[in-house]
Amino acid sequence: MAQPCIGIDFGTTNSSAAAAEADDVRVLELDAANDNPTSLPSLLYITAEGQAVAGREAADTYIARNVGREVELKQVDLGLDIEGYVGGEPDKSEGYRPPGDPSAAVREAVRAKATVEVNSPGRLFQSLKSSLRLKGFKGTDVFGRHYQIEELTALLLRAIKERIDAHTGADVETAVFGRPVRFSERPEEDALAERRLETAAELAGFKNVVFFYEPVAACVEYAIAMDRRQRLMVVDIGGGTCDVCVMEFGGAAGAAERLAESRILGVAGVPVAGDAIDREILRAKLFPYFGSRSRYGPSKLPMPQYVYAALADWQNLYKLNTEEIMNWLIASEMSSDQPETIRRLRTLIRKNYGYPLARKVEQAKKTLSFEERARIELEEEGLDLHVELERPEFAHIIEHTLDEMRHSIEEAEKAAEMRPEDIDLVLTTGGTSLIPAVRKMLEDRYGSERLLQRDTFVSVASGLAVVAQYM
Ligand SMILES: Nc1ncnc2c1ncn2[C@@H]1O[C@H](COP(=O)(O)OP(=O)(O)OP(=O)(O)O)[C@@H](O)[C@H]1O
Ligand SMILES: [Mg+2]
């Protein structure tokens, strides 16, 4: 049976896939449990028994099983269980090591002692795509089994592949994968991320993987239908990256010719998007509710930064749940000038409310795309959190993030040797492009009549499928 032409957009927050056949591009349903079934939330839950759950079900399972329950952490001395060395040289090897490879037994020195959750039913992973570029993050232990970052990513990609296979009735081995213009601003990190994604795709069963820029894919469908030559800019702002691409497209006789004759004139990108905006909201609006501005002890000391760094990254918040830190929090609460905030912080950590909080923040941000104000509320016992955020304040909070995005846009123009007035049309896509302050930044530069919003969540996957067809 002929293999269908498949495009896969493995996103930081959402993943989607499409199949192209003749003139038809079909976006595939990847997650029946999700509000939008053509998007699979890029979430992975691994149970203590080693079972992997992907998508909306991963989030639901985590909330049902892990949230509201007290985590018990234990420091275990891995001592002699470690193969290789204990506390010696850090592991400088790079890349995925297949199980069985003797060098795969070499572990990082930190494993000599590990903090493990003794009673946890499972772990949730979010934004794995953003970790692909981090050289220092090779993987993590999940209930005694070490998962390399490639394996974690492969678990998600395998779930995607199973659903693609089911829809197409084929064992799909060839696919065009999207990639951001820049996984990272550092070339070596960028190359590492692509290599890891390729390995993950292979582990998931894809034998032939081709990468294609996500923002270029986002404009393919529009551009191949165009009978006159145009200079397009695509701005794709998702969960992890802001990607900008200036292209020259269209005018030739048929779709294949238009694609073949297209030219990329300039690209730019930064790993700053929706996740970074969520963190800004947390920092500005919620940290104070958890004592970031409080003082404790006779010398009126400020609270240590590491606590709030962990709060900004809920996936690691559980690590604060040690007896030592909990006792210290109880002590600092007694001498705090804002004891109620420290108590709240302790409840948040102890009861594992980091993820529900992150979800509320994200939801409030989305609400602000359609309404003037939003509330962030968590009524769980001991938290009682009610925070209001209005659009102007939100725009102010994310000013710095917007500057970084604007900078990328200017950089892409510069690379293409163009001024804003030389660009015929600016196509926007990705969830973060819906934020009014982001739209205003683009309108100020190009005028609203030159902005065209493409399908927010599936334009990249559809374009990749079209590309697969002509490759
Ligand atoms: N209505 C909305 N208003 C503001 N932000 C939104 C809205 N809907 C979704 N988002 C945000 O958009 C991001 C997800 O967008 P998208 O699905 O395009 O990203 P992605 O493709 O997964 O990420 P990337 O392309 O960076 O890898 C998330 O940060 C999400 O919170
Ligand atoms: Mg995207």
Short mmCIF file of C-alpha atoms and ligand atoms in Angstrom, two decimals:
data_model
loop_
_atom_site.label_atom_id
_atom_site.label_comp_id
_atom_site.label_asym_id
_atom_site.label_seq_id
_atom_site.Cartn_x
_atom_site.Cartn_y
_atom_site.Cartn_z
CA MET A 1 0.00 0.00 0.00
CA ALA A 2 1.28 3.47 -0.87
CA GLN A 3 2.46 5.42 2.14
CA PRO A 4 0.37 8.54 2.80
CA CYS A 5 2.19 11.88 2.85
CA ILE A 6 2.36 12.83 6.50
CA GLY A 7 3.32 16.05 8.22
CA ILE A 8 3.88 16.13 11.96
CA ASP A 9 4.04 19.28 14.06
CA PHE A 10 5.52 18.19 17.37
CA GLY A 11 4.77 21.30 19.40
CA THR A 12 5.92 22.47 22.80
CA THR A 13 2.31 22.62 23.99
CA ASN A 14 0.24 20.92 21.27
CA SER A 15 1.06 18.43 18.56
CA SER A 16 -0.83 17.83 15.36
CA ALA A 17 -0.56 15.79 12.21
CA ALA A 18 -1.99 15.91 8.70
CA ALA A 19 -2.13 13.62 5.68
CA ALA A 20 -2.05 14.89 2.10
CA GLU A 21 -3.48 13.04 -0.86
CA ALA A 22 -4.11 14.44 -4.33
CA ASP A 23 -5.46 17.94 -3.68
CA ASP A 24 -6.77 17.10 -0.29
CA VAL A 25 -5.11 17.78 3.06
CA ARG A 26 -6.70 16.09 6.01
CA VAL A 27 -5.88 17.11 9.57
CA LEU A 28 -5.94 13.96 11.67
CA GLU A 29 -7.67 13.50 14.97
CA LEU A 30 -4.94 12.79 17.50
CA ASP A 31 -6.71 13.15 20.82
CA ALA A 32 -10.41 12.35 21.12
CA ALA A 33 -10.35 13.39 24.80
CA ASN A 34 -9.15 16.92 24.02
CA ASP A 35 -11.49 19.92 23.50
CA ASN A 36 -9.85 20.24 20.13
CA PRO A 37 -9.35 16.62 18.97
CA THR A 38 -6.93 17.58 16.18
CA SER A 39 -4.46 18.82 18.81
CA LEU A 40 -2.79 16.43 21.19
CA PRO A 41 -1.48 18.29 24.26
CA SER A 42 2.24 17.46 24.32
CA LEU A 43 1.98 15.96 27.79
CA LEU A 44 3.34 12.65 28.97
CA TYR A 45 2.45 10.84 32.18
CA ILE A 46 4.49 7.85 33.27
CA THR A 47 3.00 5.68 35.95
CA ALA A 48 5.04 4.06 38.71
CA GLU A 49 4.52 0.79 36.84
CA GLY A 50 6.13 2.25 33.73
CA GLN A 51 3.01 2.77 31.65
CA ALA A 52 3.02 5.87 29.41
CA VAL A 53 -0.08 7.98 28.89
CA ALA A 54 -0.10 10.84 26.35
CA GLY A 55 -2.17 13.93 25.68
CA ARG A 56 -5.23 15.15 27.57
CA GLU A 57 -5.46 11.85 29.40
CA ALA A 58 -1.96 12.44 30.78
CA ALA A 59 -3.08 15.70 32.39
CA ASP A 60 -6.33 14.22 33.68
CA THR A 61 -4.57 11.20 35.16
CA TYR A 62 -1.98 13.38 36.86
CA ILE A 63 -4.65 15.62 38.39
CA ALA A 64 -6.77 12.67 39.51
CA ARG A 65 -3.92 10.73 41.02
CA ASN A 66 -1.22 13.17 42.11
CA VAL A 67 -2.87 16.45 42.99
CA GLY A 68 -4.15 17.09 46.49
CA ARG A 69 -2.23 14.18 47.86
CA GLU A 70 0.78 14.64 50.08
CA VAL A 71 3.99 13.66 48.47
CA GLU A 72 6.48 11.75 50.48
CA LEU A 73 10.04 12.33 49.47
CA LYS A 74 13.02 10.31 50.47
CA GLN A 75 16.72 10.85 49.93
CA VAL A 76 18.13 7.57 48.77
CA ASP A 77 21.78 6.82 48.60
CA LEU A 78 22.21 5.00 45.35
CA GLY A 79 25.75 4.05 46.39
CA LEU A 80 26.82 0.75 44.95
CA ASP A 81 23.81 0.44 42.68
CA ILE A 82 25.49 2.87 40.33
CA GLU A 83 27.37 1.32 37.49
CA GLY A 84 30.32 3.40 36.40
CA TYR A 85 31.46 6.02 38.82
CA VAL A 86 30.18 7.66 41.93
CA GLY A 87 30.77 11.37 42.35
CA GLY A 88 33.58 11.49 39.80
CA GLU A 89 33.77 13.22 36.47
CA PRO A 90 30.45 14.37 35.08
CA ASP A 91 29.18 12.43 32.09
CA LYS A 92 30.44 14.39 29.10
CA SER A 93 29.27 11.92 26.47
CA GLU A 94 26.62 13.14 24.13
CA GLY A 95 23.63 11.77 22.36
CA TYR A 96 21.30 8.84 22.80
CA ARG A 97 22.83 5.59 23.97
CA PRO A 98 20.89 2.45 23.13
CA PRO A 99 20.20 0.19 26.10
CA GLY A 100 22.82 -2.54 26.21
CA ASP A 101 25.54 -0.18 25.04
CA PRO A 102 28.12 -0.40 27.87
CA SER A 103 28.51 3.37 27.87
CA ALA A 104 24.77 3.64 28.54
CA ALA A 105 25.54 2.38 32.03
CA VAL A 106 27.54 5.51 32.80
CA ARG A 107 25.33 7.70 34.90
CA GLU A 108 25.53 11.28 35.99
CA ALA A 109 27.31 11.88 39.26
CA VAL A 110 24.16 13.36 40.85
CA ARG A 111 22.64 9.94 40.83
CA ALA A 112 24.84 8.98 43.74
CA LYS A 113 22.08 10.45 45.87
CA ALA A 114 18.62 10.95 44.57
CA THR A 115 15.42 12.43 45.87
CA VAL A 116 12.64 10.01 45.08
CA GLU A 117 8.95 10.15 45.65
CA VAL A 118 8.19 7.08 47.68
CA ASN A 119 4.45 7.05 47.28
CA SER A 120 3.95 8.78 43.95
CA PRO A 121 1.60 7.16 41.44
CA GLY A 122 3.29 8.78 38.45
CA ARG A 123 5.09 11.74 36.89
CA LEU A 124 3.91 14.27 34.34
CA PHE A 125 6.14 15.87 31.72
CA GLN A 126 5.28 19.07 29.90
CA SER A 127 7.11 21.10 27.21
CA LEU A 128 9.58 18.30 26.46
CA LYS A 129 10.41 20.04 23.20
CA SER A 130 11.98 22.91 25.16
CA SER A 131 14.26 20.46 26.97
CA LEU A 132 15.66 19.04 23.72
CA ARG A 133 18.15 21.89 23.46
CA LEU A 134 19.47 21.58 27.02
CA LYS A 135 22.79 19.82 26.94
CA GLY A 136 22.77 19.39 30.70
CA PHE A 137 19.42 17.62 30.65
CA LYS A 138 20.06 14.16 29.31
CA GLY A 139 17.14 12.51 30.98
CA THR A 140 15.67 11.70 34.33
CA ASP A 141 14.86 8.85 36.64
CA VAL A 142 11.26 7.82 36.81
CA PHE A 143 10.62 5.32 39.55
CA GLY A 144 13.99 3.72 39.30
CA ARG A 145 14.19 3.56 35.52
CA HIS A 146 16.35 6.05 33.70
CA TYR A 147 14.71 7.65 30.68
CA GLN A 148 16.90 9.58 28.27
CA ILE A 149 15.28 12.71 26.82
CA GLU A 150 15.05 10.94 23.45
CA GLU A 151 13.07 8.12 25.04
CA LEU A 152 10.65 10.45 26.79
CA THR A 153 10.05 12.29 23.53
CA ALA A 154 9.70 8.99 21.68
CA LEU A 155 6.91 7.91 24.04
CA LEU A 156 4.89 10.93 22.92
CA LEU A 157 5.78 10.46 19.26
CA ARG A 158 4.82 6.78 19.46
CA ALA A 159 1.37 7.73 20.72
CA ILE A 160 1.09 10.14 17.80
CA LYS A 161 2.26 7.50 15.34
CA GLU A 162 -0.26 4.95 16.62
CA ARG A 163 -3.07 7.41 15.98
CA ILE A 164 -1.76 8.34 12.55
CA ASP A 165 -1.47 4.65 11.65
CA ALA A 166 -5.01 4.02 12.85
CA HIS A 167 -6.41 6.87 10.72
CA THR A 168 -4.47 6.06 7.59
CA GLY A 169 -4.51 2.27 7.85
CA ALA A 170 -0.77 2.22 7.15
CA ASP A 171 2.39 1.67 9.15
CA VAL A 172 3.67 5.17 8.51
CA GLU A 173 7.45 5.24 8.41
CA THR A 174 8.05 8.42 6.48
CA ALA A 175 7.10 11.85 7.70
CA VAL A 176 8.03 15.48 7.40
CA PHE A 177 8.57 16.89 10.87
CA GLY A 178 8.44 20.56 11.66
CA ARG A 179 11.21 22.24 13.54
CA PRO A 180 11.44 25.79 14.83
CA VAL A 181 13.79 28.17 13.04
CA ARG A 182 15.81 28.13 16.23
CA PHE A 183 15.43 25.61 19.01
CA SER A 184 18.06 27.79 20.65
CA GLU A 185 20.01 30.91 19.80
CA ARG A 186 23.20 28.87 20.26
CA PRO A 187 23.98 26.82 17.15
CA GLU A 188 25.36 23.83 19.06
CA GLU A 189 22.20 23.62 21.16
CA ASP A 190 20.07 23.97 18.07
CA ALA A 191 21.87 21.08 16.37
CA LEU A 192 21.60 18.96 19.52
CA ALA A 193 17.84 19.51 19.71
CA GLU A 194 17.31 18.46 16.10
CA ARG A 195 19.49 15.39 16.54
CA ARG A 196 17.57 14.36 19.63
CA LEU A 197 14.22 14.87 17.92
CA GLU A 198 15.37 12.75 15.00
CA THR A 199 16.50 9.95 17.32
CA ALA A 200 13.20 10.16 19.19
CA ALA A 201 11.29 9.89 15.90
CA GLU A 202 13.32 6.83 14.95
CA LEU A 203 12.72 5.22 18.33
CA ALA A 204 9.02 5.84 17.79
CA GLY A 205 9.11 3.90 14.52
CA PHE A 206 9.65 6.59 11.87
CA LYS A 207 12.38 5.39 9.56
CA ASN A 208 12.59 8.36 7.20
CA VAL A 209 12.40 11.72 8.85
CA VAL A 210 12.80 15.03 7.06
CA PHE A 211 12.79 18.35 8.89
CA PHE A 212 11.18 21.50 7.58
CA TYR A 213 10.86 24.94 9.17
CA GLU A 214 7.56 25.31 11.03
CA PRO A 215 6.85 28.93 9.97
CA VAL A 216 7.51 28.12 6.31
CA ALA A 217 5.11 25.19 6.59
CA ALA A 218 2.50 27.50 8.10
CA CYS A 219 2.33 29.56 4.90
CA VAL A 220 2.61 26.76 2.34
CA GLU A 221 -1.09 26.19 1.85
CA TYR A 222 -1.72 29.88 1.44
CA ALA A 223 1.25 30.41 -0.82
CA ILE A 224 0.70 27.58 -3.30
CA ALA A 225 -2.75 28.96 -4.04
CA MET A 226 -1.32 32.38 -4.92
CA ASP A 227 -1.16 33.41 -8.56
CA ARG A 228 1.05 36.43 -8.08
CA ARG A 229 4.42 36.79 -6.53
CA GLN A 230 4.37 38.08 -2.96
CA ARG A 231 6.73 38.66 -0.14
CA LEU A 232 5.30 37.11 2.96
CA MET A 233 6.33 37.21 6.53
CA VAL A 234 5.21 34.39 8.80
CA VAL A 235 5.15 34.93 12.54
CA ASP A 236 4.52 31.68 14.42
CA ILE A 237 4.40 32.13 18.18
CA GLY A 238 3.55 28.96 20.06
CA GLY A 239 4.33 27.64 23.51
CA GLY A 240 8.11 27.43 23.30
CA THR A 241 9.35 29.48 20.39
CA CYS A 242 8.67 32.63 18.42
CA ASP A 243 9.63 31.94 14.82
CA VAL A 244 9.79 34.49 12.04
CA CYS A 245 10.39 33.84 8.39
CA VAL A 246 10.36 36.13 5.34
CA MET A 247 9.59 34.32 2.08
CA GLU A 248 9.04 35.05 -1.56
CA PHE A 249 6.29 32.89 -2.91
CA GLY A 250 3.71 32.34 -5.64
CA GLY A 251 3.20 33.40 -9.24
CA ALA A 252 4.40 30.24 -11.03
CA ALA A 253 1.98 28.01 -12.96
CA GLY A 254 1.14 25.19 -10.54
CA ALA A 255 1.40 24.36 -6.86
CA ALA A 256 4.52 22.20 -7.26
CA GLU A 257 6.26 24.94 -9.26
CA ARG A 258 5.28 27.59 -6.73
CA LEU A 259 6.72 25.50 -3.93
CA ALA A 260 9.88 24.73 -5.88
CA GLU A 261 10.43 28.39 -6.76
CA SER A 262 9.78 29.73 -3.29
CA ARG A 263 12.69 31.36 -1.57
CA ILE A 264 13.44 31.96 2.08
CA LEU A 265 14.79 35.49 2.33
CA GLY A 266 15.41 35.68 6.03
CA VAL A 267 14.65 33.86 9.25
CA ALA A 268 14.91 34.59 12.95
CA GLY A 269 13.62 33.13 16.17
CA VAL A 270 13.84 33.09 19.92
CA PRO A 271 12.90 30.42 22.45
CA VAL A 272 10.47 32.81 24.07
CA ALA A 273 6.71 32.30 23.72
CA GLY A 274 3.60 31.18 25.62
CA ASP A 275 5.43 29.29 28.39
CA ALA A 276 7.62 32.32 29.07
CA ILE A 277 4.52 34.52 29.25
CA ASP A 278 2.93 32.15 31.78
CA ARG A 279 6.05 32.43 33.91
CA GLU A 280 5.92 36.24 33.72
CA ILE A 281 2.35 36.20 35.02
CA LEU A 282 3.36 33.85 37.82
CA ARG A 283 6.29 36.06 38.78
CA ALA A 284 4.40 39.31 38.72
CA LYS A 285 1.01 38.32 40.05
CA LEU A 286 1.37 35.12 42.06
CA PHE A 287 4.79 34.95 43.67
CA PRO A 288 3.76 37.65 46.20
CA TYR A 289 0.83 35.46 47.28
CA PHE A 290 3.37 32.82 48.11
CA GLY A 291 5.59 35.12 50.11
CA SER A 292 8.14 36.37 47.57
CA ARG A 293 8.06 39.81 49.18
CA SER A 294 7.93 38.62 52.75
CA ARG A 295 10.75 38.78 55.27
CA TYR A 296 11.55 36.32 57.99
CA GLY A 297 13.71 35.91 61.09
CA PRO A 298 15.15 38.53 63.42
CA SER A 299 17.30 39.97 60.61
CA LYS A 300 14.25 40.27 58.30
CA LEU A 301 15.80 38.19 55.56
CA PRO A 302 14.24 37.94 52.11
CA MET A 303 12.96 34.53 51.03
CA PRO A 304 15.54 32.55 49.01
CA GLN A 305 15.29 32.74 45.25
CA TYR A 306 15.52 29.01 44.62
CA VAL A 307 12.08 28.50 46.12
CA TYR A 308 10.51 30.79 43.53
CA ALA A 309 12.61 29.40 40.70
CA ALA A 310 11.08 26.01 41.55
CA LEU A 311 7.63 27.59 41.66
CA ALA A 312 8.07 28.95 38.13
CA ASP A 313 8.72 25.40 36.96
CA TRP A 314 6.00 23.32 38.59
CA GLN A 315 7.49 20.09 37.22
CA ASN A 316 10.31 20.41 39.74
CA LEU A 317 8.29 21.83 42.59
CA TYR A 318 7.92 18.41 44.21
CA LYS A 319 11.65 18.44 44.92
CA LEU A 320 11.07 21.07 47.60
CA ASN A 321 8.96 18.57 49.48
CA THR A 322 11.74 17.40 51.75
CA GLU A 323 11.51 17.26 55.50
CA GLU A 324 14.35 19.75 55.74
CA ILE A 325 12.68 22.39 53.56
CA MET A 326 9.27 21.81 55.11
CA ASN A 327 10.66 22.29 58.61
CA TRP A 328 12.46 25.40 57.50
CA LEU A 329 9.22 26.75 56.00
CA ILE A 330 7.37 26.11 59.26
CA ALA A 331 10.10 27.96 61.15
CA SER A 332 10.19 30.90 58.77
CA GLU A 333 6.39 31.15 58.85
CA MET A 334 6.58 31.73 62.62
CA SER A 335 8.95 34.65 62.22
CA SER A 336 7.52 35.96 58.95
CA ASP A 337 5.94 39.38 58.49
CA GLN A 338 3.42 37.64 56.13
CA PRO A 339 2.88 34.22 57.73
CA GLU A 340 -0.24 33.48 55.68
CA THR A 341 1.74 33.63 52.43
CA ILE A 342 4.33 31.14 53.68
CA ARG A 343 1.57 28.82 54.86
CA ARG A 344 0.07 28.99 51.38
CA LEU A 345 3.44 28.19 49.85
CA ARG A 346 3.79 25.17 52.10
CA THR A 347 0.34 23.87 51.14
CA LEU A 348 1.11 24.38 47.45
CA ILE A 349 4.28 22.32 47.70
CA ARG A 350 2.97 19.68 50.05
CA LYS A 351 -0.26 19.04 48.21
CA ASN A 352 1.20 19.21 44.73
CA TYR A 353 -0.88 22.11 43.44
CA GLY A 354 1.85 23.41 41.11
CA TYR A 355 0.30 22.05 37.94
CA PRO A 356 -3.30 23.17 38.65
CA LEU A 357 -1.86 26.62 39.39
CA ALA A 358 0.05 26.66 36.11
CA ARG A 359 -3.15 25.64 34.29
CA LYS A 360 -5.13 28.45 35.91
CA VAL A 361 -2.49 30.96 34.90
CA GLU A 362 -2.54 29.70 31.33
CA GLN A 363 -6.33 29.76 31.27
CA ALA A 364 -6.41 33.36 32.53
CA LYS A 365 -3.95 34.35 29.82
CA LYS A 366 -6.16 32.76 27.16
CA THR A 367 -9.26 34.46 28.58
CA LEU A 368 -7.52 37.82 28.22
CA SER A 369 -7.38 37.26 24.47
CA PHE A 370 -11.15 37.55 24.39
CA GLU A 371 -12.08 39.48 27.52
CA GLU A 372 -10.87 42.55 29.34
CA ARG A 373 -10.16 40.83 32.64
CA ALA A 374 -9.59 37.36 34.02
CA ARG A 375 -9.37 35.75 37.41
CA ILE A 376 -6.89 33.22 38.67
CA GLU A 377 -8.57 31.25 41.42
CA LEU A 378 -7.67 28.17 43.39
CA GLU A 379 -10.07 27.45 46.17
CA GLU A 380 -8.44 24.33 47.54
CA GLU A 381 -8.16 24.21 51.29
CA GLY A 382 -5.24 26.24 52.54
CA LEU A 383 -4.76 28.12 49.27
CA ASP A 384 -7.80 30.32 48.79
CA LEU A 385 -6.24 32.19 45.94
CA HIS A 386 -8.12 34.96 44.12
CA VAL A 387 -6.15 37.15 41.77
CA GLU A 388 -7.49 39.44 39.11
CA LEU A 389 -5.60 40.41 36.00
CA GLU A 390 -6.67 43.05 33.50
CA ARG A 391 -5.48 43.45 29.96
CA PRO A 392 -3.42 46.64 30.40
CA GLU A 393 -1.54 45.18 33.35
CA PHE A 394 -1.00 41.94 31.45
CA ALA A 395 0.43 43.89 28.51
CA HIS A 396 2.74 45.69 30.92
CA ILE A 397 3.89 42.43 32.55
CA ILE A 398 4.91 40.93 29.21
CA GLU A 399 6.57 44.05 27.76
CA HIS A 400 10.01 42.53 27.99
CA THR A 401 8.87 39.31 26.30
CA LEU A 402 7.24 41.35 23.54
CA ASP A 403 10.51 43.22 23.04
CA GLU A 404 12.28 39.94 22.41
CA MET A 405 9.66 38.96 19.85
CA ARG A 406 9.87 42.37 18.16
CA HIS A 407 13.60 41.99 18.05
CA SER A 408 13.24 38.69 16.20
CA ILE A 409 10.92 40.29 13.69
CA GLU A 410 13.40 43.10 13.06
CA GLU A 411 16.17 40.56 12.70
CA ALA A 412 14.22 38.60 10.05
CA GLU A 413 13.53 41.82 8.12
CA LYS A 414 17.19 42.70 8.30
CA ALA A 415 18.27 39.25 7.11
CA ALA A 416 15.85 39.62 4.18
CA GLU A 417 17.13 43.16 3.56
CA MET A 418 13.65 44.57 3.81
CA ARG A 419 11.83 47.32 5.56
CA PRO A 420 8.35 46.76 7.02
CA GLU A 421 6.74 48.42 3.97
CA ASP A 422 8.40 45.93 1.59
CA ILE A 423 6.40 43.04 3.02
CA ASP A 424 3.11 42.34 1.25
CA LEU A 425 1.44 40.27 3.91
CA VAL A 426 2.16 39.05 7.44
CA LEU A 427 0.68 35.64 8.23
CA THR A 428 0.33 34.82 11.90
CA THR A 429 -0.15 31.49 13.59
CA GLY A 430 0.41 29.72 16.93
CA GLY A 431 -1.59 30.17 20.12
CA THR A 432 0.43 33.10 21.44
CA SER A 433 -0.26 35.14 18.30
CA LEU A 434 -3.82 35.53 19.64
CA ILE A 435 -2.70 37.75 22.54
CA PRO A 436 -4.00 41.30 21.92
CA ALA A 437 -0.68 42.90 22.91
CA VAL A 438 1.14 40.69 20.40
CA ARG A 439 -1.36 41.63 17.69
CA LYS A 440 -0.98 45.29 18.57
CA MET A 441 2.79 45.03 18.26
CA LEU A 442 2.30 43.60 14.74
CA GLU A 443 -0.42 46.11 13.81
CA ASP A 444 1.77 49.02 14.85
CA ARG A 445 4.47 47.76 12.56
CA TYR A 446 2.54 46.53 9.53
CA GLY A 447 -1.02 47.89 9.83
CA SER A 448 -4.00 45.62 10.50
CA GLU A 449 -4.84 45.34 6.78
CA ARG A 450 -1.59 43.46 6.15
CA LEU A 451 -2.12 40.92 8.94
CA LEU A 452 -3.73 37.59 8.19
CA GLN A 453 -4.35 35.04 10.94
CA ARG A 454 -3.94 31.47 9.67
CA ASP A 455 -5.41 28.49 11.47
CA THR A 456 -3.88 28.84 14.92
CA PHE A 457 -3.19 25.23 15.71
CA VAL A 458 -3.02 23.16 12.53
CA SER A 459 -1.57 25.37 9.80
CA VAL A 460 1.93 23.98 10.43
CA ALA A 461 0.89 20.31 10.25
CA SER A 462 -1.16 20.91 7.08
CA GLY A 463 1.74 22.69 5.41
CA LEU A 464 4.14 19.92 6.37
CA ALA A 465 1.82 17.33 4.79
CA VAL A 466 1.75 19.36 1.56
CA VAL A 467 5.52 19.55 1.62
CA ALA A 468 5.67 15.75 2.16
CA GLN A 469 3.60 15.36 -0.97
CA TYR A 470 5.95 17.37 -3.18
CA MET A 471 9.20 16.02 -1.76
N1 LIG B 1 -6.44 32.12 23.08
C1 LIG B 1 -5.17 32.17 23.43
N2 LIG B 1 -4.61 33.34 23.86
C2 LIG B 1 -3.33 33.38 24.25
N3 LIG B 1 -2.50 32.34 24.26
C3 LIG B 1 -2.99 31.16 23.84
C4 LIG B 1 -4.34 31.01 23.40
N4 LIG B 1 -4.54 29.73 23.04
C5 LIG B 1 -3.38 29.10 23.25
N5 LIG B 1 -2.44 29.95 23.74
C6 LIG B 1 -1.05 29.65 24.10
O1 LIG B 1 -0.37 29.27 22.92
C7 LIG B 1 0.63 28.30 23.24
C8 LIG B 1 0.38 27.07 22.41
O2 LIG B 1 0.35 27.42 21.07
P1 LIG B 1 0.71 26.37 19.93
O3 LIG B 1 -0.13 25.18 20.06
O4 LIG B 1 0.71 27.12 18.67
O5 LIG B 1 2.20 26.03 20.39
P2 LIG B 1 3.11 24.81 19.97
O6 LIG B 1 3.03 24.59 18.52
O7 LIG B 1 2.80 23.66 20.84
O8 LIG B 1 4.54 25.37 20.42
P3 LIG B 1 5.87 25.64 19.54
O9 LIG B 1 5.44 25.95 18.16
O10 LIG B 1 6.49 26.81 20.24
O11 LIG B 1 6.65 24.41 19.68
C9 LIG B 1 0.51 28.01 24.72
O12 LIG B 1 1.45 28.78 25.43
C10 LIG B 1 -0.90 28.47 25.02
O13 LIG B 1 -1.06 28.86 26.38
MG MG B 2 3.97 25.44 16.91
#
